[in-house]
Amino acid sequence: MNKTELKNFAIQSRRQLIDKVKTKALLYGIDEKNDLEIEEQYGQLMIKDKSYPLYMKPAFISLKNQLKQKGFKQLVEEVAYTWFNRIIAIRYMEIHDYLPEKVNVLSSNVGRVDPDILFEYETMDLPVKQEEIRELLHAGDTEGAYRKLFIAQCNALNSILPFLFEQIQDYTELLLPDFLLDAESVIKVLVQNDELTNSFEEIEVIGWLYQYYIAEEKDRVFAQKSKYKKEEIPFATQLFTPKWIVQYMVQNSLGRYWTEAHREDEDLISNWKYFIKHEEEDFHEKIALYVNKELRVEDIKLLDPAMGSGHILVYAFEVFFQIYEKCGYPERDIPRLILENNLYGLDIDDRAYQLAAFAVVMKAASYSRRFLRSVEREGIQLNLASIQETNYVSDDVFSYIAQEEKGTRFEAVKAFFKQYNNAKTYGSLINISERDITFIKERLEQIQNNPVQDLFFSEEHDIAKEVLPDLVRQTKIMRNEYDVLVMNPPYMGSGNMSKELSDFLKKSYPDSKADLFAAFIEKSFILGSNSAIISNVTMQSWMFLSSYGKMRKKILREKTIDSLLHMDNNVMGIAFGTAATVFKNYYIDSYLGVYNEVTYKDIQHLNRPSSFPILKNRNNTTSLEKFKKITGEPIAYWISEKISNVFQEGNELSTYGDARRGLQTGDSNQFIRLWFELNINKIFLDNKNYESDISKKFKWFLFNSGGNYRKWYGNIIEVVEWFNNGEKIKSTGKAIIPSEDKYFKQCITWNKLSSGKFSVRFQRKGIIQGDASPFFYTENNSNLKYIMALLNSVITVELMKILSPTINFEVGNIAKVPVILASDLIPQIKSLVDENILISKEDWDAFEVSWDFKKHPLVNSHSLQNANNEWINITKNRFNKIKSNEEKLNKILINIYNLTDEFNPTISDNDIAIRTANLSSDVRSFISYFIGCLLGRYSLDSEGVVYAGGDWDNKHYSTFNPLPDGIINFTDTVYFENDVIVRLREFLSVAFSSDTVDENMQWLAEALEMKKGEDAEARLRRYFLDEFFADHCKMYQKKPIYWLVDSGKQKGLRTLFYMHRYQPDTIATIRFEYLQEIQAKYQNEITDLENRLVNPNLSASEKKKLTAEKTSFEKKMDELREFDKRLAEIANEEIEIDLDDGVKVNYEQLYRGGKGVLAKIK
């Protein structure tokens, strides 16, 4: 099966069909703004000034009703997918020779360009006038003839596939696109692609085509990151289940249900590769009470309540067939028995229902060639339904059905309909009333078999006739009790739910309201009989997260987990972990469930496990009692008895203090900045607790808001506006401000969201905790460092796999970490932790993004080479020391927790969260420090930030003078007195030694990697011109404080200035003192080159080189002439910036979406 070709075909087909259906609709005057207008004149229909025969009126009325109910966009979408489904269904049938007339409808069996039906229609029994076809063909209207034959074939297929091919005069026929045989049409593309043809060998192709058909809409819905509308739910939640997972679920539910009742048929298990065997001697004795040894296969009801395109039902058919065969049923009878007695399915998506019904019928046909003939003769009653809703049905329809305007019957009918309001949102989760509907069934029969008596009620009659059959069928399915349920339910977190859906779940499924899939698990227990077996594949989160705690507690006391596959990210083709679970709908004490972990590596080569069960991973057999010992009762099937005991012996972390969420401002753009964007004098940087008067002296306060993986110390680079006790934040009404009394206090903090391992950091006083960095606070600081050591240990890394196995580390999960306190070891542990915090702080503060940065670590010797060697030793010693300390802490804690057999105290270098020397990045950061000194941010005479707003003071700069206006030009040669390379040499002279300037220049250039034949100065100029600004943007997290004025790709002008020294006349200064001067320099270069080019003694190669140089300068001049206009325009505006607004707002004033004067932030 070529999935790439299938995906391309499905996506392109959807685009084409939607466009062509819209074009067709426009012929009837229908678009987004215009409804269908129908008039009758002289025995004909008049629509948009064109006449149509009166017999088409029902189709047009139906089209008008559908347009009213669904709107133009949804109607077009539905018609497009209906014709797509019909086309792929016919293609599947003709490839497998299932078409009743045995004539190809879309292609030719004998190599003709056009389909065989155009040449063999006279041999077929189709509802079409053959004379009309002959006339059309004779007139050369092949398209017209084919359209009539294609529609006739679709109408003929109604007898065996009524769910997909509606009866004649269906409204979708009106919108069938034109030019069906066009070279680029869906039909032609489908039949002429051999890869597609080969892919249609398996019925599974139907599911993949459906998945790919909705792929673009799925991407769109995900990208908008908002609550899903009703019509978007199928796009967002449909997920095709890999075949091997379907086999696992069906074999261990249906297969198990049968073989546990009929042990004499256990030889069937040899057909089931993914069947899990229970080896305990007393296994059958344990389940005996719930097993019906008189069970008949015809009596088994299997439901998929979210069936999608029917993939699970198709495989369930296979297993049912094997069971029927084993029971001795005649093969010809089995397909009908399975479809009418055993298989049940529900979905909210009409297009999925069509394909699911088609798939199971085709599966039946594959087992019996006579099956489709029997369906044509006798019909078939499938127990599948696309759930319909009734929001649009009025009281007038209720009155018509009830035959009264008020009274008992009216209320009963109304209640029956109202239970399906918003059914396209709630789906199978609807709780169906047990009220008797015999009267409704009787009225349905009357309405179907009798014409409307009073034309005044014709509309109500038509609506009742259209909707009641669906409602009665879905009610029957939803009221049944099932022996087996198998499903891959929709995944949708509460954040994406509409208010209607969220409120519904809160009311109906309070224990599982966090996600739609969890509500389906809960619903499956309701739909199942007391002895049912239920299998599903869902997100793994229900196994661990506290939001599913109540549901999990119920399961562990009322149900039994028979087996579970715990699957890593991407095993199902999605970027999160999943679990395929088999439940027994009853509880057995000490029942041993079988658990397996499946990693991506296990399925990477074959897209399925090469062997099963997978024994090398966390394979385990355990009872539910183990999980009850663990705080929160997670399904931590892999843990040992010793780890399980830790939860019994230890106290929860919450015993020793509070795990809390931090501040959520409600508007990050308004209230949060990176500290280096601002006037540093407005930021509170002191290490002390909060005092109310402090918030009136400062506007901005350090804000802990997550960051990269880091331990012990660091990551705080944001600030939050908290002037006057955060009055502006509070006044918006959008902020969430928990734990305000803990702000500014010493605590332990961690990243709420992390793709790496769990780690914690020490947060000193004077900092506000943010929502992205939850924290642990205790009044008893004597335990704080002990707890910090525990939370950064290998023990907690493992515990997090139990308590919080996702990338979210919520406070509720962290609060459950078991703490075993060894008071006598607290001083030793505290000493090691304090040393780790100090080392981590020194590492963090060695670079500019720290507000405690003093000076660059390479400025400490007579040469950069020596300074770098010392730096290598410093970082290596830090790294080794902190690693040694962490391993000591691990060893101490492992002994305290009695887990010496479980854990190794040794950790890998990758788990050490401080930096070691890196020549490339260290050289770039050194050059950044030089630029900072050049522009006045730093000084060789003072530590830390010397100027970042406020009053300028020259006394800080005696050793190395910064530029007077905070502006530096980057050029490829010396054009200005304050040339960047000249100033760099000066800086190296005073920071190190005048004797080592050339040596240091060479060292810098080599560290940046030089081109062949390039000297040190050329390499450094190239770095400033082409690379510095990108590195600066990266270092400062796309909030640069040095802004680059850039004329364009010819590099005519690249001028850097310091944001904090910007003045309203800065752009004018750049224009008059830099742009105009460099224009003069370039003109001199051009004149000089012109003079040299007239020399008759120049060789061809010399002349070519000089001409290229001249052309380059001319391009620069052309660029600058245009750029000067933009500079002049902005300079004349004398724009002021407010540092409080941050880089994003201020930069845009000069960038203007790329139409201003600044370079794009990279």
mmCIF file with all atom_site columns, N, CA and C in Angstrom, residues 531-569:
data_model
loop_
_atom_site.group_PDB
_atom_site.id
_atom_site.type_symbol
_atom_site.label_atom_id
_atom_site.label_alt_id
_atom_site.label_comp_id
_atom_site.label_asym_id
_atom_site.label_entity_id
_atom_site.label_seq_id
_atom_site.pdbx_PDB_ins_code
_atom_site.Cartn_x
_atom_site.Cartn_y
_atom_site.Cartn_z
_atom_site.occupancy
_atom_site.B_iso_or_equiv
_atom_site.pdbx_formal_charge
_atom_site.auth_seq_id
_atom_site.auth_comp_id
_atom_site.auth_asym_id
_atom_site.auth_atom_id
_atom_site.pdbx_PDB_model_num
ATOM 1   N N  . SER A 1 531 ? -20.709 -8.835 32.340 1.00 0.00 ? 531 SER A N  1
ATOM 2   C CA . SER A 1 531 ? -19.593 -9.749 32.043 1.00 0.00 ? 531 SER A CA 1
ATOM 3   C C  . SER A 1 531 ? -18.819 -9.310 30.803 1.00 0.00 ? 531 SER A C  1
ATOM 4   N N  . ALA A 1 532 ? -19.034 -8.090 30.366 1.00 0.00 ? 532 ALA A N  1
ATOM 5   C CA . ALA A 1 532 ? -18.437 -7.619 29.109 1.00 0.00 ? 532 ALA A CA 1
ATOM 6   C C  . ALA A 1 532 ? -16.924 -7.505 29.210 1.00 0.00 ? 532 ALA A C  1
ATOM 7   N N  . ILE A 1 533 ? -16.289 -7.613 28.042 1.00 0.00 ? 533 ILE A N  1
ATOM 8   C CA . ILE A 1 533 ? -14.870 -7.295 27.906 1.00 0.00 ? 533 ILE A CA 1
ATOM 9   C C  . ILE A 1 533 ? -14.768 -6.076 27.004 1.00 0.00 ? 533 ILE A C  1
ATOM 10  N N  . ILE A 1 534 ? -13.997 -5.118 27.456 1.00 0.00 ? 534 ILE A N  1
ATOM 11  C CA . ILE A 1 534 ? -13.926 -3.813 26.780 1.00 0.00 ? 534 ILE A CA 1
ATOM 12  C C  . ILE A 1 534 ? -12.471 -3.519 26.461 1.00 0.00 ? 534 ILE A C  1
ATOM 13  N N  . SER A 1 535 ? -12.182 -3.230 25.218 1.00 0.00 ? 535 SER A N  1
ATOM 14  C CA . SER A 1 535 ? -10.809 -2.865 24.863 1.00 0.00 ? 535 SER A CA 1
ATOM 15  C C  . SER A 1 535 ? -10.818 -1.522 24.155 1.00 0.00 ? 535 SER A C  1
ATOM 16  N N  . ASN A 1 536 ? -9.791  -0.743 24.448 1.00 0.00 ? 536 ASN A N  1
ATOM 17  C CA . ASN A 1 536 ? -9.698  0.577  23.823 1.00 0.00 ? 536 ASN A CA 1
ATOM 18  C C  . ASN A 1 536 ? -8.253  0.991  23.712 1.00 0.00 ? 536 ASN A C  1
ATOM 19  N N  . VAL A 1 537 ? -8.006  1.923  22.824 1.00 0.00 ? 537 VAL A N  1
ATOM 20  C CA . VAL A 1 537 ? -6.687  2.544  22.751 1.00 0.00 ? 537 VAL A CA 1
ATOM 21  C C  . VAL A 1 537 ? -6.893  4.037  22.932 1.00 0.00 ? 537 VAL A C  1
ATOM 22  N N  . THR A 1 538 ? -6.209  4.586  23.922 1.00 0.00 ? 538 THR A N  1
ATOM 23  C CA . THR A 1 538 ? -6.416  5.979  24.313 1.00 0.00 ? 538 THR A CA 1
ATOM 24  C C  . THR A 1 538 ? -5.074  6.614  24.646 1.00 0.00 ? 538 THR A C  1
ATOM 25  N N  . MET A 1 539 ? -5.117  7.894  24.972 1.00 0.00 ? 539 MET A N  1
ATOM 26  C CA . MET A 1 539 ? -3.923  8.523  25.524 1.00 0.00 ? 539 MET A CA 1
ATOM 27  C C  . MET A 1 539 ? -3.586  7.861  26.851 1.00 0.00 ? 539 MET A C  1
ATOM 28  N N  . GLN A 1 540 ? -2.301  7.866  27.195 1.00 0.00 ? 540 GLN A N  1
ATOM 29  C CA . GLN A 1 540 ? -1.850  7.219  28.425 1.00 0.00 ? 540 GLN A CA 1
ATOM 30  C C  . GLN A 1 540 ? -2.179  8.026  29.680 1.00 0.00 ? 540 GLN A C  1
ATOM 31  N N  . SER A 1 541 ? -2.601  9.247  29.510 1.00 0.00 ? 541 SER A N  1
ATOM 32  C CA . SER A 1 541 ? -2.730  10.157 30.645 1.00 0.00 ? 541 SER A CA 1
ATOM 33  C C  . SER A 1 541 ? -3.671  9.645  31.723 1.00 0.00 ? 541 SER A C  1
ATOM 34  N N  . TRP A 1 542 ? -4.702  8.882  31.369 1.00 0.00 ? 542 TRP A N  1
ATOM 35  C CA . TRP A 1 542 ? -5.642  8.377  32.379 1.00 0.00 ? 542 TRP A CA 1
ATOM 36  C C  . TRP A 1 542 ? -4.926  7.477  33.378 1.00 0.00 ? 542 TRP A C  1
ATOM 37  N N  . MET A 1 543 ? -3.815  6.877  32.980 1.00 0.00 ? 543 MET A N  1
ATOM 38  C CA . MET A 1 543 ? -3.089  5.957  33.847 1.00 0.00 ? 543 MET A CA 1
ATOM 39  C C  . MET A 1 543 ? -2.390  6.666  35.001 1.00 0.00 ? 543 MET A C  1
ATOM 40  N N  . PHE A 1 544 ? -2.120  7.964  34.852 1.00 0.00 ? 544 PHE A N  1
ATOM 41  C CA . PHE A 1 544 ? -1.228  8.629  35.793 1.00 0.00 ? 544 PHE A CA 1
ATOM 42  C C  . PHE A 1 544 ? -1.743  9.951  36.359 1.00 0.00 ? 544 PHE A C  1
ATOM 43  N N  . LEU A 1 545 ? -2.370  10.769 35.539 1.00 0.00 ? 545 LEU A N  1
ATOM 44  C CA . LEU A 1 545 ? -2.614  12.148 35.950 1.00 0.00 ? 545 LEU A CA 1
ATOM 45  C C  . LEU A 1 545 ? -3.702  12.257 37.015 1.00 0.00 ? 545 LEU A C  1
ATOM 46  N N  . SER A 1 546 ? -3.537  13.254 37.873 1.00 0.00 ? 546 SER A N  1
ATOM 47  C CA . SER A 1 546 ? -4.468  13.444 38.985 1.00 0.00 ? 546 SER A CA 1
ATOM 48  C C  . SER A 1 546 ? -5.870  13.806 38.496 1.00 0.00 ? 546 SER A C  1
ATOM 49  N N  . SER A 1 547 ? -5.979  14.413 37.309 1.00 0.00 ? 547 SER A N  1
ATOM 50  C CA . SER A 1 547 ? -7.293  14.786 36.798 1.00 0.00 ? 547 SER A CA 1
ATOM 51  C C  . SER A 1 547 ? -8.165  13.569 36.487 1.00 0.00 ? 547 SER A C  1
ATOM 52  N N  . TYR A 1 548 ? -7.556  12.393 36.414 1.00 0.00 ? 548 TYR A N  1
ATOM 53  C CA . TYR A 1 548 ? -8.310  11.153 36.200 1.00 0.00 ? 548 TYR A CA 1
ATOM 54  C C  . TYR A 1 548 ? -8.310  10.286 37.457 1.00 0.00 ? 548 TYR A C  1
ATOM 55  N N  . GLY A 1 549 ? -7.925  10.875 38.580 1.00 0.00 ? 549 GLY A N  1
ATOM 56  C CA . GLY A 1 549 ? -7.775  10.110 39.823 1.00 0.00 ? 549 GLY A CA 1
ATOM 57  C C  . GLY A 1 549 ? -9.046  9.413  40.256 1.00 0.00 ? 549 GLY A C  1
ATOM 58  N N  . LYS A 1 550 ? -10.182 10.112 40.211 1.00 0.00 ? 550 LYS A N  1
ATOM 59  C CA . LYS A 1 550 ? -11.441 9.506  40.643 1.00 0.00 ? 550 LYS A CA 1
ATOM 60  C C  . LYS A 1 550 ? -11.846 8.366  39.719 1.00 0.00 ? 550 LYS A C  1
ATOM 61  N N  . MET A 1 551 ? -11.667 8.567  38.426 1.00 0.00 ? 551 MET A N  1
ATOM 62  C CA . MET A 1 551 ? -11.998 7.518  37.476 1.00 0.00 ? 551 MET A CA 1
ATOM 63  C C  . MET A 1 551 ? -11.114 6.293  37.708 1.00 0.00 ? 551 MET A C  1
ATOM 64  N N  . ARG A 1 552 ? -9.828  6.558  37.907 1.00 0.00 ? 552 ARG A N  1
ATOM 65  C CA . ARG A 1 552 ? -8.874  5.472  38.135 1.00 0.00 ? 552 ARG A CA 1
ATOM 66  C C  . ARG A 1 552 ? -9.234  4.699  39.415 1.00 0.00 ? 552 ARG A C  1
ATOM 67  N N  . LYS A 1 553 ? -9.617  5.420  40.439 1.00 0.00 ? 553 LYS A N  1
ATOM 68  C CA . LYS A 1 553 ? -9.983  4.785  41.711 1.00 0.00 ? 553 LYS A CA 1
ATOM 69  C C  . LYS A 1 553 ? -11.174 3.857  41.520 1.00 0.00 ? 553 LYS A C  1
ATOM 70  N N  . LYS A 1 554 ? -12.156 4.279  40.736 1.00 0.00 ? 554 LYS A N  1
ATOM 71  C CA . LYS A 1 554 ? -13.314 3.442  40.454 1.00 0.00 ? 554 LYS A CA 1
ATOM 72  C C  . LYS A 1 554 ? -12.910 2.183  39.692 1.00 0.00 ? 554 LYS A C  1
ATOM 73  N N  . ILE A 1 555 ? -12.077 2.378  38.680 1.00 0.00 ? 555 ILE A N  1
ATOM 74  C CA . ILE A 1 555 ? -11.637 1.247  37.867 1.00 0.00 ? 555 ILE A CA 1
ATOM 75  C C  . ILE A 1 555 ? -10.938 0.208  38.730 1.00 0.00 ? 555 ILE A C  1
ATOM 76  N N  . LEU A 1 556 ? -10.049 0.656  39.608 1.00 0.00 ? 556 LEU A N  1
ATOM 77  C CA . LEU A 1 556 ? -9.261  -0.273 40.425 1.00 0.00 ? 556 LEU A CA 1
ATOM 78  C C  . LEU A 1 556 ? -10.113 -1.013 41.454 1.00 0.00 ? 556 LEU A C  1
ATOM 79  N N  . ARG A 1 557 ? -11.334 -0.556 41.688 1.00 0.00 ? 557 ARG A N  1
ATOM 80  C CA . ARG A 1 557 ? -12.203 -1.201 42.674 1.00 0.00 ? 557 ARG A CA 1
ATOM 81  C C  . ARG A 1 557 ? -13.428 -1.876 42.062 1.00 0.00 ? 557 ARG A C  1
ATOM 82  N N  . GLU A 1 558 ? -13.749 -1.513 40.822 1.00 0.00 ? 558 GLU A N  1
ATOM 83  C CA . GLU A 1 558 ? -14.966 -2.048 40.221 1.00 0.00 ? 558 GLU A CA 1
ATOM 84  C C  . GLU A 1 558 ? -14.719 -2.817 38.926 1.00 0.00 ? 558 GLU A C  1
ATOM 85  N N  . LYS A 1 559 ? -13.553 -2.627 38.317 1.00 0.00 ? 559 LYS A N  1
ATOM 86  C CA . LYS A 1 559 ? -13.243 -3.290 37.053 1.00 0.00 ? 559 LYS A CA 1
ATOM 87  C C  . LYS A 1 559 ? -11.937 -4.081 37.200 1.00 0.00 ? 559 LYS A C  1
ATOM 88  N N  . THR A 1 560 ? -11.573 -4.766 36.139 1.00 0.00 ? 560 THR A N  1
ATOM 89  C CA . THR A 1 560 ? -10.323 -5.534 36.138 1.00 0.00 ? 560 THR A CA 1
ATOM 90  C C  . THR A 1 560 ? -9.559  -5.227 34.864 1.00 0.00 ? 560 THR A C  1
ATOM 91  N N  . ILE A 1 561 ? -8.280  -4.936 34.994 1.00 0.00 ? 561 ILE A N  1
ATOM 92  C CA . ILE A 1 561 ? -7.436  -4.766 33.799 1.00 0.00 ? 561 ILE A CA 1
ATOM 93  C C  . ILE A 1 561 ? -6.886  -6.137 33.435 1.00 0.00 ? 561 ILE A C  1
ATOM 94  N N  . ASP A 1 562 ? -7.317  -6.626 32.284 1.00 0.00 ? 562 ASP A N  1
ATOM 95  C CA . ASP A 1 562 ? -6.861  -7.941 31.835 1.00 0.00 ? 562 ASP A CA 1
ATOM 96  C C  . ASP A 1 562 ? -5.460  -7.849 31.237 1.00 0.00 ? 562 ASP A C  1
ATOM 97  N N  . SER A 1 563 ? -5.262  -6.848 30.363 1.00 0.00 ? 563 SER A N  1
ATOM 98  C CA . SER A 1 563 ? -3.927  -6.626 29.785 1.00 0.00 ? 563 SER A CA 1
ATOM 99  C C  . SER A 1 563 ? -3.837  -5.185 29.313 1.00 0.00 ? 563 SER A C  1
ATOM 100 N N  . LEU A 1 564 ? -2.622  -4.731 29.144 1.00 0.00 ? 564 LEU A N  1
ATOM 101 C CA . LEU A 1 564 ? -2.413  -3.333 28.736 1.00 0.00 ? 564 LEU A CA 1
ATOM 102 C C  . LEU A 1 564 ? -1.108  -3.220 27.960 1.00 0.00 ? 564 LEU A C  1
ATOM 103 N N  . LEU A 1 565 ? -1.199  -2.570 26.807 1.00 0.00 ? 565 LEU A N  1
ATOM 104 C CA . LEU A 1 565 ? -0.003  -2.206 26.039 1.00 0.00 ? 565 LEU A CA 1
ATOM 105 C C  . LEU A 1 565 ? 0.262   -0.728 26.272 1.00 0.00 ? 565 LEU A C  1
ATOM 106 N N  . HIS A 1 566 ? 1.402   -0.426 26.840 1.00 0.00 ? 566 HIS A N  1
ATOM 107 C CA . HIS A 1 566 ? 1.774   0.964  27.109 1.00 0.00 ? 566 HIS A CA 1
ATOM 108 C C  . HIS A 1 566 ? 2.740   1.400  26.008 1.00 0.00 ? 566 HIS A C  1
ATOM 109 N N  . MET A 1 567 ? 2.280   2.313  25.145 1.00 0.00 ? 567 MET A N  1
ATOM 110 C CA . MET A 1 567 ? 3.018   2.629  23.922 1.00 0.00 ? 567 MET A CA 1
ATOM 111 C C  . MET A 1 567 ? 3.649   4.016  23.976 1.00 0.00 ? 567 MET A C  1
ATOM 112 N N  . ASP A 1 568 ? 4.917   4.079  23.619 1.00 0.00 ? 568 ASP A N  1
ATOM 113 C CA . ASP A 1 568 ? 5.664   5.336  23.625 1.00 0.00 ? 568 ASP A CA 1
ATOM 114 C C  . ASP A 1 568 ? 5.180   6.284  22.536 1.00 0.00 ? 568 ASP A C  1
ATOM 115 N N  . ASN A 1 569 ? 5.718   7.507  22.587 1.00 0.00 ? 569 ASN A N  1
ATOM 116 C CA . ASN A 1 569 ? 5.453   8.486  21.534 1.00 0.00 ? 569 ASN A CA 1
ATOM 117 C C  . ASN A 1 569 ? 5.727   7.873  20.165 1.00 0.00 ? 569 ASN A C  1
#
